Each structure stands twice: as C-alpha cells, then as structure tokens.
C-alpha cells in the first residue's frame, strides 16, 4: 500500500559507524558502446556531496568475459556435455578453432585498439561466418535494384572499410550470442536479457523461479564479477539502477550474490524500470534481494537513505522508498523537495573502463548507428519535458512531468568538465525533448567559449526551430536530431496532443537537414482510431518527407498503451476501452485495449518498416506506397505535392 506513514513507527537500520562507501552498478544488459548514464549521474552527484562513491559496469564486464577465449572454451565444454545441438551450435563447433583464434583480436578491433585489422575483417576471409551473415543477401538485392556493383557500397560508401569491418564483426558477435542462447541460456540477448520475466509482469513468480534455478554459465560469471567488484570497492551500500525490463533479472542475480556473500551490505534498487513498472510494488520477496526500492529521481531519496544509514534519520522519514516491515511492503514518502537540476552535479565516468567499450555496427539505420556506435558522453539539458502533453506518453510521471532547466553556463561547465575527464568530445543529450530555448542558449555559450564538441539528441519539431536556429545549432556541433512525427496525420496528431502538424514538421525538419544535421523521425502506428486509410496516408507523407530531403532516418513503433499515459487514464476520450489489467503485486505498465476500428495493425507494421528501410537507402521513393503492403489497401488521399507545397508556402 502506498501513502505517507506516521513518523517513528519503523525502526532504523543500524549500520556500523564506519564512513559509508557507495557502489553504483550497471546491470546487464545495457548498450555496449558507451556506459549507461545512471551510475555516472549518481556517482557525480554523490561525490559533489562529499560521499565516497564508485561505479562498475557489470554489463560490459560480463560480455567481455563471455566473449573471450576462455569464455568460448567454457561454452564449448557446455556444448560437449549437452545431448542435443542446434544447427548453429553445430556450425560453431565445426569452426571453433577459427572462433577461438579471432575472438580476442576482433574485440580489440571493436574497442578501437587495433584499427588496421579492418582490412582483414572486411575481406570476409578472416572471421568465421554463421547464419547472421545471411542477412547480407538482403543488401545484395537492394543493390541490384540500383544496378549491381559492390553489395554494401550503398550502405558504407566507397571508403568505408572500417564501417564494413565493424558491421561484419558485429554479425560475428551476434552469431556467438545466438550460440549462447541455444547452448547456455535461452534468455540471452545483448540488449534485452530475460526481458519477459519483468516486463509488465504482474507476479514475481517467474522471476522468483528463475532466480531459484541453478546458475548457468552466464549467472555464474555474473556472480563472480559482482563479488570481485565488492572485493575491490568494499562498499557499505550498493545501488543497482535498472533502466528497462531487460536488466531486471541480472540486477536481482547481482543482489542475490551480494546478499549471499555479504549480508550486511545494504542494497537499493531504482531506475527507469522501477519508476514506470513498480510504482505499486507489494511483493515482499523483492526485499530478499533489495533492502530499499526507490522511485523517481534518485538524488533526494538517496540523500535521505544515506542519512538514515548514518543513524541521522529514522526509517519513517525516508523519501519515495519501499521497504519491507513485518513481512509486508510499505511505501514511505516524507515529502521533501527534489534536488534542483542545477545542483545535481556533473556526471563522472571515473572508474569505468572507457577504452573497453565496443563500437558495434548493428543496424544500418543512420540514427540507430549513433546509438550503438562510438562512445558518447551522456548529458541532460533539462530535467523532464517542457511540453508534457502527448497522450501516449507518461506525462504524469516525474521523468516527464517535472520540468527543470539549468543555465547555459552550468551546462557548458558540465560539458567542459566531462571533456577534461574523458578526453572525448561527443555528447548525446538524453532529454526526452530538449527545449529550444535552452539549446539556443547553450549553443551561444559553447560558441562564446570556443568549445568544440559534437552532439545529438531528441527534440520536438516545433516552429521555434527556425532555419537560423538550426544553423546556429549546427555551428555549435549538432550533428543529428530526432523527434516524434508519430502518426503522420493531422487528425491523429491533434488527438494525441502532439502540438505539431505535418506541414510544420516538414518545414522544421527541412531547416535541420539544410543545416547539414541528420534528422530521424519517431513514427508510430496503431494509435487509437487509426484506420487503414490513415496508415496509407501516413506512409505517403513519410515518403514525401524522405523524397524532399526533410528526414533521412526513421523508425515505426507500434503504439503501446501504458497505465500512466492519458490514453491509459482516460481511454474513453480516445475512443477505446481498456482490457482488464491482470492483478498482482509486482510490475504494471502496458495495458491492452480494444479499438472499435478493428484494424489488424501487425501486418501493416511489417509493410511500414519495409518501406522505411528502402526510403532510408533512397530506394522506392517514386513508387506508389501501396506497393509495400501485402493485401489490398486504399489509394492515399494525400496530394502528391503536399510536402513540396508546404515547403514552398
Ligand atoms: S512524447 Fe516527447 S514531447 Fe510528448 S510529452 Fe512525452 S517527452 Fe514530451
């Protein structure tokens, strides 16, 4: 049950009087090209408050251990003891000596330590090739349409030896990941490890069963790494931040290992997954692993927890924290103001092995390349979203709804400090929607200081972004932006309260593109009341936007209704009814709904993404959009010159 508790009813935990040492941990899996920023933020904040704080990325450590010569030998032993083998495991064993000989140099290459190996990898005679390499045939087809030649030339350009090699090396690692999945752990994935155990999972049972199972190679390796980190840092408090469901199982495995070996170490769980899915947590077994579970921005709850652990604050005065008392979960929230965004300190990457991250080149979508390729310093321009109206978004939750800015001077100081610490000048601004006013002020400040960085991030396509401002942002180092066009339909954009029109998006994106900035559009399908005609029309708009050079990259997501969004809260206003939510004491986020239009969106999604894939490579831009759909669909109602007119108007 949630609610504020009477002061003094809960006894304080007593810790030794030794100074507190905090270890923040990134659990597997998160991205491998750059550290997930949560621990950098927390560690920077804690150090700014004089707390001894360290950080470890166990996601990277786990992958590097598994993808090593020793790791592969262990996998081979497991395969040797197994009764059955899948086709790809068989292939792996047949080529095992080649995998063993190539794994160490390939990892070094992906870490940027051995760039000359690119020539051998790009030759395709160096790495063993498993089923993942079959995807290259798709590119051959695409290239044939353009008249033959080098199959990957359209994707990488004539001089892209490094890029080709990284793409091949990434396919090679994906083949090994598939072998790990078949032979060791069916839940294994590089970014979404055991996700289904946690995602919108009303009961803790599946996770509890998985955690009670005998450890496999992945579990045992993670346990060893977790205990090594404890040995190294000797923390009194371990913070584990879970950004999404695919990091939850490993977070619990880490906590399990710590609690078994060091029961006196206090463990706390927080992060994006907790903030969205565990807001009504009532499952006592979670507290076999974690002593505290905190909600929303971590700084204030953490300060309160540290005071409590030092004996300076009673447990009944904790902030936004779940605890277990007398076998039941209790939510304690002494309301105190959050730490202002100006005062959260500068993130620090100190202690993380920045030279060991892997620059993977997985998807050929230009914007997704930025996500997985290269090491980007992560920084937030403002906390929350200044718009906070979109009806599919978690606008009521702190990470969107609490909007706070910092001055351009403070942001530029943070940037200078981060460049000085990491030696790297690439920044990913991780805002949900960075405010134009702040970006303009920051650009001016960076230019005034002569700070040379490159940066990219999310924005809203709003008209404040004039061509002049786009140019100024480009001059300050902006290389790419992404924003939501969602369903390209003025009716649906109004219904979802996006606050933009298709014509406006066309003009704003053209301004960015003309300034040399890559534009990626988040696209959506399956929004309430979206008809087949709406979908065809939306694709026609998207086609014209690509053809006019307004956008260069995009991705179609299927609309998902969350319990925190306006659609989830007021479905009647969007013409849908919600399906009953399974009751349970654990996670809650996505909720099913019934749309009376009855459109089957799944096959449409396949068509939309196929079209987009081709548009991103300049293919099929002149064709009727109906060609991408497998069944009969209506003719688009959008005038073929609609975007051109919007741009000239
Ligand atoms: S979808 Fe983006 S712009 Fe809309 S409210 Fe959410 S964060 Fe803000």
XYZ file of C-alpha atoms and ligand atoms in Angstrom:
657
model
C 0.000 0.000 0.000
C 1.257 3.455 -0.790
C 0.983 6.540 1.305
C 2.816 8.530 3.899
C 3.483 6.713 7.141
C 3.418 8.015 10.671
C 6.830 9.145 11.822
C 8.576 6.905 14.261
C 6.707 3.660 13.588
C 9.579 1.976 11.727
C 12.862 1.186 13.428
C 16.058 2.493 11.805
C 18.502 0.008 10.298
C 21.719 0.156 12.246
C 24.957 0.114 10.319
C 28.449 0.310 11.678
C 29.732 3.819 12.287
C 32.362 3.413 9.538
C 32.020 6.007 6.744
C 29.599 4.970 4.034
C 31.008 3.825 0.722
C 28.605 3.645 -2.176
C 28.990 1.456 -5.236
C 26.648 2.087 -8.189
C 26.293 -0.770 -10.621
C 25.067 -1.033 -14.209
C 23.478 -4.488 -14.543
C 23.446 -6.482 -17.777
C 22.186 -5.877 -20.338
C 22.519 -2.339 -21.482
C 24.235 -0.910 -24.511
C 27.851 -1.912 -25.013
C 29.247 1.063 -26.930
C 29.040 3.525 -24.072
C 28.173 3.334 -20.383
C 24.519 3.667 -19.486
C 24.490 7.074 -17.737
C 22.711 6.244 -14.471
C 25.807 5.413 -12.431
C 27.733 8.362 -13.879
C 24.943 10.686 -12.727
C 24.675 9.126 -9.273
C 28.415 8.937 -8.722
C 28.901 12.555 -9.831
C 26.087 13.673 -7.557
C 27.318 11.717 -4.534
C 30.879 12.938 -4.922
C 29.611 16.520 -5.187
C 28.093 15.901 -1.725
C 31.326 14.512 -0.303
C 30.213 10.859 -0.302
C 32.772 8.180 -1.241
C 31.260 6.765 -4.429
C 32.455 4.340 -7.093
C 30.840 2.684 -10.100
C 31.077 -0.528 -12.087
C 29.606 -1.572 -15.417
C 28.865 -5.253 -14.973
C 27.064 -5.370 -18.325
C 30.272 -4.646 -20.206
C 32.341 -6.815 -17.861
C 30.010 -9.790 -18.393
C 30.089 -9.512 -22.156
C 33.866 -9.139 -22.272
C 34.257 -12.216 -20.101
C 31.861 -14.338 -22.160
C 33.325 -13.101 -25.455
C 36.882 -14.056 -24.619
C 38.947 -17.106 -25.488
C 38.276 -18.529 -22.009
C 34.588 -17.738 -22.313
C 34.328 -19.559 -25.640
C 36.152 -22.577 -24.234
C 33.625 -22.725 -21.388
C 30.800 -22.568 -23.900
C 32.378 -25.437 -25.820
C 32.519 -27.544 -22.637
C 28.827 -26.965 -22.023
C 28.031 -27.913 -25.607
C 30.128 -31.073 -25.299
C 28.072 -32.167 -22.287
C 24.709 -31.430 -23.932
C 22.552 -34.107 -25.508
C 21.327 -32.032 -28.435
C 22.737 -29.288 -30.617
C 21.009 -26.755 -32.811
C 22.237 -26.225 -36.347
C 24.047 -23.025 -35.451
C 25.696 -24.634 -32.427
C 26.888 -27.419 -34.723
C 28.321 -24.832 -37.074
C 30.038 -23.058 -34.172
C 31.707 -26.268 -33.041
C 32.841 -27.084 -36.565
C 34.509 -23.685 -36.815
C 35.525 -23.480 -33.162
C 39.260 -23.084 -33.794
C 38.593 -20.092 -36.016
C 36.318 -18.525 -33.409
C 38.982 -19.090 -30.768
C 41.690 -17.552 -32.924
C 39.654 -14.483 -33.882
C 37.738 -13.507 -30.750
C 40.487 -11.564 -28.954
C 41.647 -9.525 -31.966
C 38.049 -8.854 -33.015
C 37.142 -7.492 -29.586
C 40.302 -5.337 -29.663
C 39.257 -4.068 -33.086
C 35.744 -3.197 -31.874
C 37.279 -1.409 -28.907
C 39.237 0.746 -31.341
C 42.594 -0.655 -30.183
C 43.534 -2.328 -33.461
C 42.020 -0.432 -36.415
C 44.277 -1.966 -39.071
C 42.569 -5.309 -38.589
C 39.662 -3.769 -40.507
C 41.227 -4.779 -43.822
C 41.323 -8.442 -42.927
C 37.845 -8.456 -41.400
C 36.414 -6.560 -44.385
C 37.919 -9.148 -46.748
C 35.465 -11.702 -45.283
C 38.209 -14.309 -45.220
C 39.162 -13.704 -41.591
C 36.057 -14.272 -39.478
C 34.032 -17.480 -39.453
C 30.576 -16.711 -40.803
C 27.438 -18.122 -39.216
C 23.754 -17.616 -40.049
C 23.772 -13.914 -39.195
C 25.839 -13.232 -42.301
C 22.920 -14.411 -44.415
C 21.317 -11.009 -43.822
C 23.944 -9.597 -46.183
C 21.992 -11.159 -49.047
C 19.246 -8.633 -48.402
C 21.673 -5.870 -49.235
C 22.678 -7.581 -52.436
C 19.025 -7.493 -53.517
C 18.736 -3.855 -52.579
C 21.871 -3.058 -54.518
C 20.725 -4.963 -57.567
C 17.847 -2.555 -57.794
C 20.397 0.215 -58.190
C 22.266 -1.597 -60.895
C 24.729 -4.005 -59.294
C 28.258 -3.397 -58.024
C 29.595 -3.711 -54.503
C 26.790 -5.102 -52.320
C 27.491 -2.853 -49.342
C 28.642 0.242 -51.176
C 25.304 1.978 -50.777
C 25.437 1.488 -47.035
C 29.039 2.276 -46.282
C 30.315 4.279 -49.212
C 33.421 3.520 -51.221
C 35.844 4.259 -48.386
C 34.006 2.538 -45.560
C 36.475 -0.236 -44.755
C 36.279 0.444 -41.039
C 32.493 0.501 -41.120
C 32.227 -2.673 -43.141
C 34.603 -4.436 -40.832
C 32.653 -3.295 -37.795
C 29.429 -4.497 -39.339
C 30.936 -7.918 -40.088
C 32.463 -8.108 -36.607
C 29.050 -7.260 -35.140
C 27.397 -10.047 -37.145
C 30.121 -12.380 -35.869
C 29.347 -11.433 -32.243
C 25.636 -11.858 -32.927
C 26.342 -15.373 -34.181
C 28.138 -16.131 -30.917
C 25.249 -14.636 -28.941
C 22.899 -16.984 -30.795
C 25.099 -19.914 -29.791
C 25.000 -18.747 -26.178
C 21.219 -18.590 -26.420
C 20.922 -22.095 -27.876
C 23.527 -23.783 -25.718
C 23.686 -21.902 -22.416
C 20.748 -19.616 -21.713
C 17.672 -19.259 -23.937
C 17.055 -15.793 -22.455
C 20.409 -14.384 -23.534
C 20.418 -11.275 -25.713
C 22.870 -8.406 -25.954
C 20.324 -5.776 -25.010
C 17.209 -7.496 -23.689
C 18.325 -10.166 -21.297
C 15.431 -12.218 -19.868
C 13.114 -9.276 -20.523
C 9.851 -11.229 -20.314
C 10.490 -12.094 -16.656
C 9.977 -8.463 -15.738
C 8.097 -6.551 -18.435
C 4.559 -5.698 -17.277
C 4.780 -8.906 -15.264
C 2.043 -8.794 -12.616
C 3.519 -11.542 -10.449
C 7.014 -12.098 -9.170
C 6.689 -15.850 -9.651
C 8.523 -16.219 -12.990
C 11.416 -14.119 -11.729
C 11.488 -15.973 -8.405
C 11.635 -19.324 -10.201
C 14.422 -18.142 -12.497
C 16.406 -16.831 -9.527
C 15.983 -20.138 -7.684
C 17.260 -22.160 -10.657
C 20.827 -23.473 -10.563
C 23.191 -20.864 -12.023
C 24.211 -21.356 -15.639
C 27.459 -20.029 -17.140
C 26.044 -16.507 -17.526
C 24.752 -16.444 -13.939
C 27.961 -17.862 -12.519
C 30.114 -15.403 -14.446
C 27.965 -12.501 -13.317
C 28.169 -13.682 -9.718
C 31.941 -13.851 -9.901
C 32.159 -10.356 -11.400
C 29.763 -8.918 -8.815
C 31.791 -10.356 -5.947
C 35.026 -9.085 -7.491
C 33.518 -5.591 -7.623
C 32.544 -5.872 -3.952
C 36.030 -7.054 -3.090
C 37.575 -4.143 -4.960
C 35.389 -1.336 -3.606
C 34.314 -2.659 -0.184
C 31.017 -0.778 -0.313
C 28.533 -0.437 2.523
C 25.721 0.437 0.117
C 25.221 -0.932 -3.406
C 22.869 0.903 -5.771
C 21.582 -1.001 -8.755
C 19.825 1.025 -11.384
C 17.597 -0.831 -13.851
C 16.726 1.261 -16.888
C 14.444 -1.283 -18.544
C 12.984 -4.787 -18.126
C 15.941 -6.429 -19.902
C 18.224 -5.506 -16.989
C 15.988 -6.696 -14.143
C 16.861 -10.383 -13.951
C 20.587 -9.651 -13.837
C 20.047 -6.909 -11.234
C 18.376 -9.470 -8.976
C 21.125 -12.019 -9.654
C 23.739 -9.442 -8.632
C 21.835 -8.590 -5.460
C 21.406 -12.313 -4.740
C 25.157 -12.854 -4.991
C 25.896 -9.889 -2.740
C 23.336 -10.841 -0.110
C 24.565 -14.437 -0.001
C 28.207 -13.489 0.466
C 27.868 -10.179 2.326
C 24.507 -9.981 4.104
C 25.493 -6.737 5.827
C 25.865 -4.784 2.625
C 22.773 -2.672 2.047
C 21.272 -2.945 -1.443
C 18.938 -0.497 -3.155
C 17.089 -0.728 -6.451
C 15.994 2.207 -8.620
C 15.948 3.414 -12.217
C 13.596 3.810 -15.154
C 12.029 0.342 -14.873
C 11.180 0.866 -11.216
C 9.821 4.348 -11.919
C 7.398 3.103 -14.548
C 6.585 -0.509 -13.608
C 6.974 -0.898 -9.840
C 5.019 2.110 -8.605
C 2.538 -0.126 -6.804
C 5.021 -2.699 -5.609
C 3.562 -5.016 -2.973
C 5.708 -8.135 -3.398
C 7.646 -8.854 -0.188
C 10.040 -11.293 -1.878
C 11.700 -8.407 -3.743
C 13.177 -7.490 -0.360
C 15.025 -10.790 -0.082
C 17.352 -9.124 -2.592
C 16.980 -5.391 -2.017
C 16.617 -3.529 1.255
C 15.207 -0.445 -0.425
C 13.451 0.297 -3.684
C 13.313 3.985 -4.577
C 11.093 5.825 -7.035
C 11.801 8.638 -9.500
C 14.819 10.960 -9.493
C 17.296 9.197 -7.246
C 19.076 12.117 -5.614
C 16.660 13.080 -2.831
C 15.691 9.510 -1.835
C 19.381 8.653 -1.800
C 20.329 11.561 0.461
C 17.556 10.536 2.843
C 18.711 6.913 2.748
C 22.320 7.869 3.457
C 21.214 9.947 6.433
C 19.174 7.012 7.638
C 22.080 4.598 7.290
C 24.276 7.008 9.228
C 21.689 6.981 12.003
C 20.732 10.616 11.393
C 17.190 9.999 10.164
C 14.586 7.430 11.150
C 13.297 4.980 8.555
C 9.900 6.593 8.766
C 11.410 9.751 7.259
C 12.714 8.130 4.096
C 11.748 9.662 0.757
C 9.889 7.739 -2.019
C 11.158 4.404 -0.737
C 9.612 0.967 -0.479
C 10.774 -1.201 2.414
C 9.629 -4.491 3.948
C 8.480 -4.382 7.531
C 6.891 -7.303 9.375
C 6.715 -9.204 6.112
C 4.753 -6.545 4.238
C 5.815 -3.905 1.738
C 5.452 -0.335 2.899
C 5.916 2.839 0.943
C 7.466 5.700 2.850
C 7.481 9.172 1.434
C 8.322 12.098 3.592
C 7.658 14.803 1.053
C 10.779 16.875 0.539
C 11.713 18.983 -2.478
C 13.804 17.269 -5.115
C 17.391 18.346 -5.617
C 17.182 21.122 -8.245
C 18.542 20.167 -11.657
C 21.107 22.977 -11.327
C 22.512 21.309 -8.207
C 22.769 17.643 -9.213
C 26.454 17.956 -10.043
C 28.375 16.845 -13.100
C 28.212 13.208 -14.145
C 31.519 11.424 -13.866
C 32.762 8.385 -15.749
C 35.698 7.980 -13.417
C 36.284 4.307 -12.727
C 34.588 2.998 -15.866
C 36.867 1.392 -18.474
C 36.103 3.832 -21.287
C 38.658 2.277 -23.624
C 36.941 -1.116 -23.424
C 33.502 -0.305 -24.839
C 32.612 -1.905 -28.148
C 31.697 0.209 -31.156
C 29.191 -2.118 -32.739
C 27.599 -1.506 -36.088
C 24.442 -3.500 -35.987
C 21.693 -1.707 -37.815
C 22.200 0.305 -40.916
C 19.580 2.816 -39.871
C 21.653 6.012 -39.720
C 20.311 7.170 -36.359
C 20.493 3.763 -34.756
C 24.133 3.736 -35.772
C 24.702 6.689 -33.490
C 23.108 4.717 -30.662
C 25.347 1.692 -30.957
C 28.473 3.133 -32.495
C 31.074 5.164 -30.683
C 31.352 6.363 -27.129
C 29.120 9.310 -26.331
C 29.172 11.304 -23.150
C 25.603 11.465 -21.901
C 24.203 14.692 -20.573
C 20.749 16.090 -19.867
C 19.947 19.634 -20.982
C 16.820 19.859 -18.820
C 15.004 17.508 -16.469
C 11.647 16.314 -17.815
C 9.714 17.600 -20.800
C 8.562 21.188 -21.236
C 5.597 20.063 -23.369
C 4.273 17.147 -21.277
C 1.001 16.819 -23.166
C 1.337 13.910 -25.599
C -1.426 11.464 -24.808
C 0.667 8.305 -25.318
C 3.451 9.479 -23.005
C 3.923 9.007 -19.241
C 3.308 12.713 -18.720
C 2.246 12.333 -15.085
C 5.491 10.688 -14.004
C 8.453 12.612 -12.646
C 10.839 11.858 -15.505
C 8.493 13.624 -17.936
C 6.292 15.822 -15.775
C 8.868 17.629 -13.587
C 10.428 20.135 -15.911
C 13.512 21.977 -14.664
C 16.290 23.693 -16.519
C 19.864 24.668 -15.791
C 21.579 27.779 -17.101
C 23.711 27.584 -20.238
C 26.759 28.402 -18.111
C 26.119 25.447 -15.805
C 25.619 23.120 -18.795
C 28.737 24.382 -20.564
C 30.706 23.965 -17.329
C 29.485 20.367 -17.135
C 30.492 19.810 -20.749
C 33.958 21.263 -20.158
C 34.424 19.102 -17.063
C 33.328 15.944 -18.880
C 35.612 16.583 -21.875
C 38.515 17.225 -19.497
C 37.782 13.965 -17.656
C 37.058 11.628 -20.570
C 39.095 13.268 -23.341
C 36.124 12.698 -25.618
C 34.048 15.421 -27.219
C 30.967 13.542 -28.457
C 27.764 14.185 -26.480
C 24.391 12.537 -26.546
C 21.834 14.811 -24.890
C 19.488 12.255 -23.402
C 16.481 14.532 -22.857
C 13.057 13.275 -23.845
C 12.612 16.594 -25.669
C 15.358 19.189 -25.238
C 13.854 22.692 -25.007
C 14.716 25.000 -27.940
C 15.359 27.949 -25.640
C 17.954 26.030 -23.645
C 19.578 24.611 -26.784
C 19.854 28.096 -28.271
C 21.413 29.489 -25.108
C 23.761 26.515 -24.838
C 24.820 26.857 -28.479
C 25.625 30.532 -27.906
C 27.601 29.697 -24.769
C 29.567 26.919 -26.488
C 30.381 29.264 -29.353
C 31.354 32.053 -26.949
C 33.765 29.692 -25.174
C 35.028 28.157 -28.408
C 34.136 24.676 -27.087
C 34.366 22.193 -29.960
C 32.038 19.250 -29.422
C 29.632 17.188 -31.487
C 26.207 16.479 -30.087
C 22.856 14.909 -30.908
C 19.569 14.434 -29.090
C 15.772 14.432 -29.041
C 13.621 17.477 -29.697
C 10.041 18.334 -30.659
C 9.621 19.513 -34.236
C 8.252 22.866 -33.242
C 8.388 26.076 -35.156
C 10.766 27.790 -32.741
C 13.428 25.814 -34.617
C 13.784 28.326 -37.421
C 16.342 27.742 -40.190
C 18.579 30.324 -38.448
C 18.401 28.458 -35.140
C 19.058 25.140 -36.921
C 22.186 26.677 -38.447
C 23.304 28.010 -35.082
C 22.841 24.564 -33.534
C 24.828 23.013 -36.379
C 27.591 25.567 -35.809
C 27.665 24.610 -32.120
C 28.294 20.957 -33.027
C 24.840 19.455 -33.581
C 25.172 16.512 -35.964
C 21.787 14.804 -35.600
C 18.391 15.264 -34.029
C 15.400 13.022 -33.549
C 11.801 13.927 -32.894
C 8.321 12.492 -32.986
C 6.246 12.746 -36.103
C 4.328 9.754 -34.697
C 1.359 9.045 -36.971
C 1.754 11.482 -39.847
C -1.869 12.581 -39.823
C -3.161 15.949 -38.712
C -6.281 14.336 -37.233
C -4.274 11.895 -35.125
C -1.556 14.429 -34.221
C -4.339 16.608 -32.785
C -5.894 13.646 -30.958
C -2.551 12.718 -29.436
C -1.928 16.376 -28.467
C 1.447 16.361 -30.144
C 1.241 20.079 -30.809
C 2.636 19.868 -34.351
C 1.152 19.488 -37.829
C 2.591 17.542 -40.751
C 3.347 20.758 -42.679
C 5.158 22.193 -39.684
C 7.231 19.051 -39.282
C 8.156 19.308 -42.959
C 9.375 22.893 -42.617
C 11.249 22.334 -39.356
C 12.961 19.143 -40.462
C 13.992 20.773 -43.744
C 15.631 23.551 -41.741
C 17.696 20.996 -39.839
C 18.537 18.984 -42.941
C 19.587 22.125 -44.838
C 21.937 22.935 -41.966
C 23.598 19.543 -42.511
C 22.003 17.878 -39.486
C 20.768 14.284 -39.793
C 17.051 14.066 -38.973
C 15.454 10.948 -37.525
C 11.672 10.725 -37.120
C 9.991 8.575 -34.499
C 6.960 7.171 -36.253
C 4.035 5.335 -34.764
C 1.239 3.101 -35.959
C -1.728 1.528 -34.238
C -2.818 4.653 -32.338
C -6.465 4.557 -31.153
C -8.951 5.068 -34.001
C -6.204 4.837 -36.664
C -7.799 3.402 -39.800
C -6.216 1.612 -42.714
C -6.662 4.789 -44.750
C -4.820 6.797 -42.047
C -1.923 4.334 -42.238
C -1.634 4.539 -46.017
C -1.843 8.336 -45.869
C 0.788 8.493 -43.130
C 3.179 6.440 -45.233
C 2.569 8.743 -48.200
C 3.532 11.732 -46.019
C 6.646 9.906 -44.866
C 7.558 9.040 -48.468
C 7.276 12.688 -49.472
C 9.328 13.815 -46.469
C 12.142 11.453 -47.475
C 11.869 12.448 -51.137
C 12.051 16.141 -50.229
C 15.171 15.586 -48.121
C 13.444 16.579 -44.851
C 14.235 13.355 -42.984
C 16.969 10.795 -43.500
C 16.142 8.204 -40.881
C 13.102 6.865 -39.061
C 11.563 4.013 -37.202
C 7.955 2.858 -36.873
C 6.980 1.823 -33.352
C 3.675 0.181 -32.592
C 1.630 2.250 -30.154
C 1.572 0.718 -26.676
C -0.828 1.936 -24.039
C 0.667 2.411 -20.573
C -1.300 2.821 -17.371
C 0.414 6.184 -16.720
C -0.434 7.829 -20.046
C -3.521 9.974 -20.762
C -4.829 7.215 -23.074
C -4.454 4.681 -20.244
C -6.127 7.013 -17.786
C -8.971 8.307 -19.981
C -9.473 5.724 -22.738
C -12.993 6.991 -23.456
C -11.519 10.261 -24.762
C -9.635 8.259 -27.396
C -12.473 6.006 -28.442
C -11.068 2.782 -26.949
C -11.840 0.538 -23.994
C -9.160 -0.984 -21.801
C -8.854 -4.696 -21.212
C -8.823 -5.710 -17.538
C -5.321 -5.454 -16.099
C -4.122 -8.711 -14.513
C -3.917 -8.052 -10.792
C -0.660 -8.759 -8.995
C 1.838 -7.327 -6.545
C 4.709 -6.768 -8.957
C 5.090 -4.901 -12.263
C 2.439 -2.884 -14.052
C 2.885 -0.778 -17.170
C 1.467 -1.828 -20.534
C -2.259 -2.399 -20.768
C -4.264 -3.961 -23.595
C -7.125 -2.084 -25.228
C -9.907 -2.652 -27.716
C -10.150 -0.276 -30.656
C -13.556 -0.461 -32.367
C -11.958 0.231 -35.775
C -10.763 -3.386 -35.590
C -7.732 -2.827 -37.841
C -5.123 -5.596 -37.721
C -2.002 -3.452 -37.329
C 0.617 -6.220 -37.186
C 0.916 -6.856 -40.963
C 0.739 -3.114 -41.592
C 3.741 -2.616 -39.317
C 5.768 -5.031 -41.439
C 4.862 -3.072 -44.574
C 5.653 0.278 -42.977
C 9.087 -0.758 -41.796
C 9.898 -2.387 -45.138
C 9.036 0.853 -46.894
C 11.065 2.865 -44.417
C 14.088 0.624 -44.788
C 14.075 1.278 -48.510
C 13.434 5.002 -48.165
C 16.449 5.302 -45.856
C 18.542 3.974 -48.699
C 16.951 6.175 -51.309
C 15.012 3.311 -52.876
C 11.373 3.231 -53.967
C 10.825 6.919 -53.289
C 8.930 7.451 -56.515
C 6.738 4.378 -56.162
C 3.101 4.251 -55.101
C 3.115 3.474 -51.368
C 0.585 0.688 -51.895
C 3.397 -1.477 -53.275
C 4.721 -2.144 -49.762
C 1.504 -3.672 -48.428
C 0.796 -7.349 -48.965
C -3.019 -7.036 -49.121
C -5.290 -4.561 -50.888
C -5.164 -1.100 -49.376
C -6.881 2.141 -50.402
C -5.230 4.809 -52.512
C -3.607 7.576 -50.476
C -5.753 10.674 -50.109
C -2.698 12.917 -49.724
C -1.862 15.165 -52.676
C 1.452 14.042 -54.242
C 2.819 17.578 -53.947
C 1.614 18.158 -50.392
C 5.041 18.363 -48.728
C 6.609 20.279 -51.621
C 3.830 22.854 -51.288
C 4.290 23.059 -47.517
C 7.974 23.774 -48.065
C 7.388 26.455 -50.655
C 4.449 28.036 -48.796
S 6.217 12.353 -26.148
Fe 8.014 13.659 -26.004
S 7.253 15.726 -26.409
Fe 5.480 14.487 -25.898
S 5.166 14.765 -23.721
Fe 6.419 12.931 -23.969
S 8.511 13.635 -23.815
Fe 7.240 15.438 -24.187
